[in-house]
Coordinates of C-alpha atoms and ligand atoms in Angstrom, one line a residue:
X295 CA 108.3 118.2 100.8
X296 CA 109.1 115.4 103.2
X297 CA 111.5 112.4 102.9
X298 CA 112.2 109.2 104.8
X299 CA 115.8 108.8 105.9
X300 CA 116.5 105.1 106.4
X301 CA 119.6 103.4 107.8
X302 CA 119.3 99.9 106.5
X303 CA 120.3 96.5 108.0
X304 CA 118.1 96.2 111.1
X305 CA 116.0 93.0 111.0
X306 CA 112.3 93.8 111.7
X307 CA 110.9 92.0 114.6
X308 CA 107.5 92.4 116.4
X309 CA 103.8 92.6 115.8
X310 CA 101.4 95.0 114.2
X311 CA 97.7 95.3 113.7
X312 CA 96.9 95.6 110.0
X313 CA 95.2 98.8 108.9
X314 CA 91.8 99.0 107.3
X315 CA 91.8 98.5 103.5
X316 CA 92.2 101.9 101.7
X317 CA 90.5 100.4 98.6
X318 CA 87.5 99.4 100.6
X319 CA 87.2 102.5 102.8
X320 CA 87.2 104.9 99.8
X321 CA 84.2 103.4 97.9
X322 CA 82.3 102.7 101.1
X323 CA 82.7 106.4 102.3
X324 CA 81.5 107.5 98.9
X325 CA 78.6 105.1 98.9
X326 CA 77.4 106.6 102.1
X327 CA 76.1 109.5 99.9
X328 CA 73.6 107.0 98.3
X329 CA 71.9 106.5 101.7
X330 CA 71.2 110.2 102.3
X331 CA 71.4 109.1 106.0
X332 CA 74.0 108.6 108.7
X333 CA 76.6 105.9 108.3
X334 CA 79.4 104.9 110.6
X335 CA 82.6 103.3 109.2
X336 CA 85.0 101.6 111.6
X337 CA 88.7 100.6 110.9
X338 CA 88.9 103.5 108.5
X339 CA 92.7 104.0 107.8
X340 CA 94.1 107.5 108.5
X341 CA 95.4 108.3 105.1
X342 CA 95.6 111.3 102.8
X343 CA 93.3 109.6 100.3
X344 CA 90.7 109.2 103.1
X345 CA 91.2 112.9 104.0
X346 CA 90.6 113.8 100.4
X347 CA 87.4 111.7 100.3
X348 CA 86.1 113.4 103.5
X349 CA 86.9 116.8 101.9
X350 CA 84.6 115.8 99.0
X351 CA 81.9 114.6 101.3
X352 CA 82.0 117.9 103.2
X353 CA 81.9 119.8 99.9
X354 CA 78.8 117.9 98.9
X355 CA 77.2 119.1 102.2
X356 CA 77.6 116.0 104.3
X357 CA 78.4 116.3 108.0
X358 CA 81.6 114.3 108.6
X359 CA 83.5 113.5 111.8
X360 CA 86.6 111.3 112.1
X361 CA 87.8 110.0 115.5
X362 CA 90.9 107.9 115.0
X363 CA 89.7 105.0 112.9
X364 CA 86.0 105.7 113.1
X365 CA 84.3 108.0 110.5
X366 CA 80.7 109.2 110.7
X367 CA 79.1 110.5 107.6
X368 CA 75.7 112.2 107.8
X369 CA 74.5 112.4 104.2
X370 CA 71.1 113.6 105.1
X371 CA 72.3 117.2 104.6
X372 CA 73.5 116.6 101.0
X373 CA 73.3 120.0 99.2
X374 CA 75.4 119.5 96.0
X375 CA 76.0 116.9 93.3
X376 CA 79.1 118.7 91.9
X377 CA 82.7 117.9 92.7
X378 CA 85.1 120.7 91.6
X379 CA 88.2 119.9 89.6
X380 CA 90.5 120.9 92.5
X381 CA 89.0 118.1 94.6
X382 CA 88.9 115.6 91.7
X383 CA 92.5 116.2 91.0
X384 CA 93.4 115.5 94.6
X385 CA 92.5 111.9 94.1
X386 CA 91.6 110.3 90.8
X387 CA 89.6 107.5 92.5
X388 CA 87.0 110.2 93.3
X389 CA 85.3 108.9 90.1
X390 CA 83.6 106.5 92.5
X391 CA 81.3 109.3 93.6
X392 CA 79.4 109.0 90.3
X393 CA 77.3 106.0 91.3
X394 CA 76.4 107.3 94.8
X395 CA 75.4 110.8 93.6
X396 CA 73.2 109.3 90.8
X397 CA 71.6 107.1 93.4
X398 CA 71.0 109.9 95.9
X399 CA 69.9 112.8 93.6
X400 CA 69.8 111.5 90.0
X401 CA 72.7 113.7 88.9
X402 CA 76.4 114.1 89.2
X403 CA 78.9 116.7 87.8
X404 CA 82.6 116.0 88.0
X405 CA 85.6 116.2 85.8
X406 CA 87.2 113.2 84.2
X407 CA 90.0 112.2 86.6
X408 CA 92.6 111.9 84.0
X409 CA 95.7 109.8 84.1
X410 CA 98.1 109.4 87.0
X411 CA 101.6 108.1 87.6
X412 CA 100.8 104.5 86.7
X413 CA 98.8 104.9 83.6
X414 CA 96.2 106.8 81.5
X415 CA 93.4 105.4 83.7
X416 CA 90.5 105.9 81.2
X417 CA 86.9 105.7 82.5
X418 CA 85.2 104.4 79.4
X419 CA 84.0 101.3 81.3
X420 CA 82.5 103.4 84.0
X421 CA 80.7 105.5 81.4
X422 CA 79.5 102.5 79.4
X423 CA 78.1 100.8 82.5
X424 CA 76.3 103.8 83.8
X425 CA 74.9 104.6 80.4
X426 CA 73.5 101.0 80.3
X427 CA 71.7 101.9 83.5
X428 CA 70.0 104.9 81.8
X429 CA 72.5 107.6 82.7
X430 CA 73.0 110.4 80.2
X431 CA 76.6 111.8 80.3
X432 CA 77.4 115.0 78.5
X433 CA 81.1 115.7 78.4
X434 CA 82.4 119.2 77.7
X435 CA 86.0 120.2 78.2
X436 CA 86.6 117.3 80.5
X437 CA 83.6 118.0 82.6
X438 CA 81.0 115.2 82.9
X439 CA 77.4 116.2 83.5
X440 CA 75.5 113.0 84.4
X441 CA 71.7 112.9 84.6
X442 CA 69.0 110.2 84.6
X443 CA 66.2 111.6 82.4
X444 CA 64.1 108.4 82.9
X445 CA 65.6 107.3 86.2
X446 CA 68.0 104.5 86.7
X447 CA 66.9 101.3 84.9
X448 CA 68.2 97.8 85.6
X449 CA 70.3 96.4 82.8
X450 CA 72.7 93.6 81.8
X451 CA 76.2 95.0 81.9
X452 CA 79.2 93.0 80.4
X453 CA 82.4 94.7 81.4
X454 CA 85.2 94.4 78.8
X455 CA 87.7 94.0 81.7
X456 CA 87.1 93.2 85.3
X457 CA 87.6 96.8 86.3
X458 CA 87.4 97.4 90.1
X459 CA 86.1 101.0 89.9
X460 CA 83.7 100.3 87.0
X461 CA 82.3 97.3 88.9
X462 CA 81.9 99.5 92.1
X463 CA 80.2 102.4 90.2
X464 CA 77.8 100.1 88.4
X465 CA 77.0 98.1 91.5
X466 CA 76.2 101.2 93.6
X467 CA 74.1 102.9 90.8
X468 CA 72.2 99.6 90.3
X469 CA 71.0 99.5 93.9
X470 CA 68.6 102.3 93.1
X471 CA 67.6 101.2 89.6
X472 CA 64.1 100.0 88.7
X473 CA 64.4 96.3 88.1
X474 CA 67.3 93.9 88.2
X475 CA 70.9 94.5 87.0
X476 CA 73.4 91.8 86.1
X477 CA 77.1 92.7 86.0
X478 CA 79.2 90.1 84.2
X479 CA 82.9 89.9 84.1
X480 CA 82.8 91.9 87.4
X481 CA 85.9 92.5 89.4
X482 CA 86.3 89.9 92.2
X483 CA 88.6 91.8 94.6
X484 CA 87.7 91.4 98.3
X485 CA 87.0 95.1 98.4
X486 CA 84.1 94.6 96.1
X487 CA 82.5 92.1 98.4
X488 CA 83.1 94.4 101.4
X489 CA 81.4 97.3 99.6
X490 CA 78.4 95.0 98.8
X491 CA 78.2 93.9 102.4
X492 CA 78.0 97.6 103.4
X493 CA 75.4 98.4 100.8
X494 CA 73.3 95.3 101.8
X495 CA 73.4 96.6 105.4
X496 CA 72.0 99.8 104.0
X497 CA 69.1 97.9 102.5
X498 CA 70.4 97.0 99.0
X499 CA 69.9 93.6 97.5
X500 CA 73.2 92.6 96.0
X501 CA 74.1 88.9 95.3
X502 CA 77.3 87.4 94.1
X503 CA 79.7 90.2 94.9
X504 CA 83.3 88.9 94.9
X505 CA 82.4 86.5 92.1
X506 CA 82.4 87.1 88.3
X507 CA 78.7 87.8 88.1
X508 CA 76.9 90.3 90.4
X509 CA 73.1 90.5 90.5
X510 CA 71.5 93.7 92.0
X511 CA 67.8 94.0 92.7
X512 CA 67.0 97.7 92.7
X513 CA 65.3 99.1 95.8
X514 CA 63.5 102.4 96.4
X515 CA 65.7 103.8 99.1
X516 CA 68.8 103.0 101.2
X517 CA 69.2 103.7 104.9
X518 CA 72.2 104.4 107.0
X519 CA 74.3 101.6 108.5
X520 CA 77.4 100.8 110.5
X521 CA 80.3 98.9 109.0
X522 CA 83.9 97.7 109.7
X523 CA 86.2 97.8 106.8
X524 CA 88.2 94.6 105.9
X525 CA 92.0 94.6 106.6
X526 CA 94.3 95.9 103.9
X527 CA 95.8 93.0 102.1
X528 CA 98.4 95.1 100.3
X529 CA 99.5 96.9 103.5
X530 CA 99.8 93.4 105.1
X531 CA 101.9 92.2 102.2
X532 CA 104.1 95.3 102.4
X533 CA 104.9 94.6 106.1
X534 CA 105.5 90.9 105.4
X535 CA 108.0 91.9 102.7
X536 CA 109.7 94.3 105.1
X537 CA 110.3 91.5 107.5
X538 CA 111.4 89.2 104.7
X539 CA 114.0 91.6 103.1
X540 CA 115.5 92.3 106.6
X541 CA 115.6 88.6 107.6
X542 CA 113.3 89.3 110.5
X543 CA 110.1 88.0 111.9
X544 CA 106.7 89.7 112.2
X545 CA 103.2 88.8 113.6
X546 CA 100.4 90.6 111.8
X547 CA 97.3 90.9 113.9
X548 CA 94.0 90.7 112.1
X549 CA 95.4 90.0 108.6
X550 CA 92.9 88.9 106.0
X551 CA 94.7 85.7 105.3
X552 CA 92.1 84.4 102.9
X553 CA 92.5 87.5 100.7
X554 CA 96.2 86.9 100.3
X555 CA 96.6 83.4 98.7
X556 CA 98.7 84.5 95.7
X557 CA 101.0 86.7 97.9
X558 CA 101.3 84.0 100.6
X559 CA 102.1 81.4 98.0
X560 CA 105.0 83.6 96.7
X561 CA 106.4 84.3 100.1
X562 CA 106.5 80.6 100.9
X563 CA 108.0 79.7 97.6
X564 CA 111.0 82.0 98.2
X565 CA 111.7 80.5 101.6
X566 CA 109.6 82.4 104.1
X567 CA 108.1 80.5 107.0
X568 CA 104.5 81.5 107.3
X569 CA 102.2 80.6 110.2
X570 CA 98.5 81.2 110.0
X571 CA 96.4 81.4 113.2
X572 CA 92.7 80.6 113.4
X573 CA 91.9 84.1 114.5
X574 CA 93.3 85.5 111.3
X575 CA 96.7 86.5 112.5
X576 CA 99.6 85.8 110.2
X577 CA 103.3 85.3 111.2
X578 CA 106.4 85.4 108.9
X579 CA 109.9 84.4 109.7
X580 CA 113.0 84.4 107.4
X581 CA 116.6 84.0 108.6
X582 CA 118.5 83.6 105.4
X583 CA 118.7 84.9 101.9
X584 CA 115.6 84.6 99.8
X585 CA 115.5 81.5 97.6
X586 CA 115.1 81.8 93.9
X587 CA 112.1 83.9 93.0
X588 CA 109.5 82.3 90.7
X589 CA 108.3 84.4 87.8
X590 CA 105.0 86.2 88.3
X591 CA 102.5 88.2 86.3
X592 CA 100.0 90.5 87.9
X593 CA 96.3 89.7 87.3
X594 CA 92.8 90.6 88.5
X595 CA 91.9 89.0 91.8
X596 CA 92.5 86.2 92.8
X597 CA 95.7 86.5 90.7
X598 CA 98.8 88.2 92.0
X599 CA 97.8 91.9 92.7
X600 CA 99.3 94.7 90.7
X601 CA 99.5 96.7 93.9
X602 CA 102.0 94.2 95.3
X603 CA 104.2 94.1 92.2
X604 CA 106.7 96.7 93.3
X605 CA 107.2 95.1 96.7
X606 CA 107.6 91.7 95.0
X607 CA 110.3 93.3 92.8
X608 CA 112.3 94.2 95.9
X609 CA 112.1 90.6 97.0
X610 CA 113.2 89.4 93.6
X611 CA 116.1 92.0 93.6
X612 CA 117.5 90.3 96.7
X613 CA 116.6 86.7 95.9
X614 CA 119.0 84.0 94.7
X615 CA 118.5 83.8 91.0
X616 CA 116.8 85.6 88.1
X617 CA 113.0 86.3 87.9
X618 CA 110.6 87.6 85.4
X619 CA 107.8 90.0 86.5
X620 CA 105.1 90.9 84.1
X621 CA 102.7 93.8 84.8
X622 CA 99.5 93.1 82.9
X623 CA 97.1 95.7 84.6
X624 CA 98.7 99.1 84.2
X625 CA 100.9 100.3 81.4
X626 CA 103.3 102.4 83.5
X627 CA 103.9 100.6 86.7
X628 CA 107.6 100.0 86.6
X629 CA 108.7 103.5 87.7
X630 CA 110.4 102.1 90.8
X631 CA 112.8 100.2 88.5
X632 CA 115.1 103.1 87.8
X633 CA 115.2 104.0 91.5
X634 CA 116.0 100.4 92.5
X635 CA 118.8 100.3 90.0
X636 CA 120.3 103.3 91.8
X637 CA 120.5 101.1 94.8
X638 CA 122.3 98.3 92.9
X639 CA 119.4 96.2 91.7
X640 CA 119.9 94.5 88.4
X641 CA 116.7 94.9 86.5
X642 CA 116.0 95.1 82.7
X643 CA 112.6 96.2 81.4
X644 CA 111.1 95.4 78.0
X645 CA 107.7 96.9 77.7
X646 CA 105.6 95.3 80.5
X647 CA 108.2 92.7 81.5
X648 CA 111.0 93.1 84.0
X649 CA 113.9 90.7 84.2
X650 CA 115.3 90.8 87.7
X651 CA 118.7 89.3 88.6
X652 CA 119.0 88.9 92.3
X653 CA 122.0 90.4 94.1
X654 CA 123.4 89.7 97.6
X655 CA 123.1 93.3 98.8
X656 CA 121.5 96.6 97.8
X657 CA 123.2 99.9 98.8
X658 CA 121.7 103.1 100.1
X659 CA 120.9 106.0 97.7
X660 CA 118.7 109.1 97.2
X661 CA 115.6 107.9 95.4
X662 CA 112.2 109.4 94.5
X663 CA 108.8 107.9 95.2
X664 CA 106.7 108.3 92.1
X665 CA 103.5 106.5 93.2
X666 CA 102.2 104.9 96.3
X667 CA 103.2 101.3 95.8
X668 CA 106.6 102.2 94.1
X669 CA 107.3 104.5 97.1
X670 CA 106.6 102.0 99.8
X671 CA 108.7 99.4 97.8
X672 CA 111.7 101.8 97.9
X673 CA 111.3 102.0 101.7
X674 CA 111.5 98.2 101.8
X675 CA 114.7 98.3 99.7
X676 CA 116.1 101.0 102.0
X677 CA 115.4 98.8 105.1
X678 CA 117.4 96.0 103.5
X679 CA 120.2 98.1 102.0
X680 CA 123.7 98.8 103.4
X681 CA 124.0 102.4 104.3
X682 CA 121.6 105.3 104.2
X683 CA 118.6 105.7 101.8
X684 CA 116.6 108.9 101.4
X685 CA 113.2 108.4 99.9
X686 CA 111.8 111.7 98.6
X687 CA 108.2 112.7 97.7
X688 CA 106.8 110.5 100.5
X689 CA 103.4 112.2 100.1
X690 CA 102.7 109.4 97.6
X691 CA 103.2 106.9 100.4
X692 CA 101.0 108.8 102.9
X693 CA 98.1 108.2 100.5
X694 CA 98.0 104.5 101.4
X695 CA 100.4 103.5 104.2
X696 CA 99.0 104.5 107.6
X697 CA 101.8 106.0 109.9
X698 CA 104.3 104.0 107.8
X699 CA 107.5 105.2 109.5
X700 CA 106.0 104.9 113.0
X701 CA 105.0 101.3 112.3
X702 CA 108.4 100.4 110.9
X703 CA 110.2 102.1 113.8
X704 CA 108.2 100.1 116.3
X705 CA 109.3 97.0 114.5
X706 CA 113.0 98.0 114.9
X707 CA 113.7 99.9 111.7
X708 CA 116.0 103.0 111.8
X709 CA 113.8 105.4 109.8
X710 CA 112.7 109.0 110.3
X711 CA 110.6 111.5 108.5
X712 CA 112.4 114.7 107.5
X713 CA 110.7 117.8 106.2
X714 CA 113.0 118.9 103.3
Ligands
EPZ62 C1 91.6 100.0 91.7 O1 91.8 101.0 90.8 C2 92.5 100.3 92.9 N1 92.2 101.6 93.4 C3 94.0 100.3 92.4 O2 94.8 100.5 93.6 C4 94.3 98.9 91.9 O3 95.6 98.8 91.4 C5 93.3 98.6 90.7 O4 91.9 98.7 91.2 C6 93.5 97.2 90.2 O5 93.3 96.2 91.2 C7 91.1 101.7 94.3 O6 90.4 100.8 94.5 C8 90.9 103.1 94.8 P1 90.7 99.2 87.4 P2 90.9 101.1 89.5 O7 89.5 99.9 87.0 O8 89.5 100.8 89.9 C9 91.8 100.0 82.9 C10 96.5 101.5 94.8 O9 97.7 101.6 94.7 N2 90.5 100.7 82.8 O10 90.5 97.8 87.9 O11 91.2 102.4 88.8 C11 92.8 100.8 83.7 O12 93.4 101.8 83.0 C12 95.6 101.7 93.6 O13 95.9 101.3 95.9 C13 90.0 101.1 81.5 O14 90.7 100.9 80.5 O15 91.5 100.0 88.6 C14 93.7 99.7 84.1 O16 94.6 99.5 83.1 C15 96.4 101.9 92.3 N3 88.8 101.7 81.5 C16 92.8 98.5 84.3 O17 91.6 98.8 83.5 C17 88.0 102.0 82.6 O18 86.9 102.5 82.5 C18 92.4 98.2 85.7 O19 91.8 99.3 86.2 C19 88.5 101.5 83.9 C20 89.7 100.9 83.9

């Protein structure tokens, strides 16, 4: 197992090019299966979740090459529609392969992904949406056998909740359905619009992605395409927070400013000076203690993203005043609280509400990462803390933060990766 050893107190200074969005790259790589052709994906972040996705693509018979940030998927050699449990367990978001496989070959066999560190993560909305499109799903002992006895048929789908994954699976499956599909209460995250742009490049006819209602006109076949993934707004926020908590300054090259309104608003309200450049670059400077932190609650896009909640809690832990943070998306996404408390943070949790009383200083401690965003938040706390912090189980962080310690070291942090 590996850990990060961090000696806190160095202000982060410098510039960094933002990685490609993990939550855009994963569904786009899966969607390449639907084309049964060759696709090229640029700005694909080098993450363990991407590696897991490439493993599944190879298991399905696709030819895959990865050269730095460029991934080529040749899905013309698809030989299987079954994803074994061992690969599904690697990464629960592999559920996104349902839609692409149904598009490509009219069947998909995979196991229900099950819960994870942040919640039960049911897939009922995925199942309901796909069944509305004519998919028959037989579940036995957690194994889902999906078939389309009469082919995929366009339908009106009303999602109970603006689920990102269910929107993606429905949108991908609908591209090959006979007729028109309307998905209402669709997720509006930028990653959804990026996936739609990729699919439309492949010959799909998707309208309204990124808004609440998505209309998909089914087509007979999709062809290969080349696509560049949007920048990762959560990775960008993580680095902005790293500069803020260490009273430093950072220039993010290629940030997706217009995907970050809620996060930028928070940073400015707590005293950070933000400068947005016409080319998309985003600079942050902060030379003093963070001002009082306004209360926030997480919400579907364009609300404050749940994936930035843990980083925001580190900001609140060091801010001047008391803040309320409400997590409305996942039922178990405060697991970083106990670890932050070990570093001197003053946080009380009641169900999905955390009350955070800011302190002048955090102190180093041995802490455990228990999910991707909680883990990266603990690193932020270690960068700001007095003394040494050891963050264990950093494989969680490697799932979504590309070369995290290398990036932070280049910005002046005293951090190293140690194999324990
Ligand atoms: C995506 O997960 C992201 N993952 C998550 O990022 C992100 O936190 C989440 O969207 C919300 O923005 C990827 O894109 C790979 P949801 P997803 O379906 O699609 C419930 C990260 O750290 N729900 O929008 O799984 C669910 O339990 C990860 O990068 C159902 O009840 O999220 C949750 O409470 C973490 N039934 C809520 O909806 C369903 O069928 C939102 O889930 C589906 C979801």
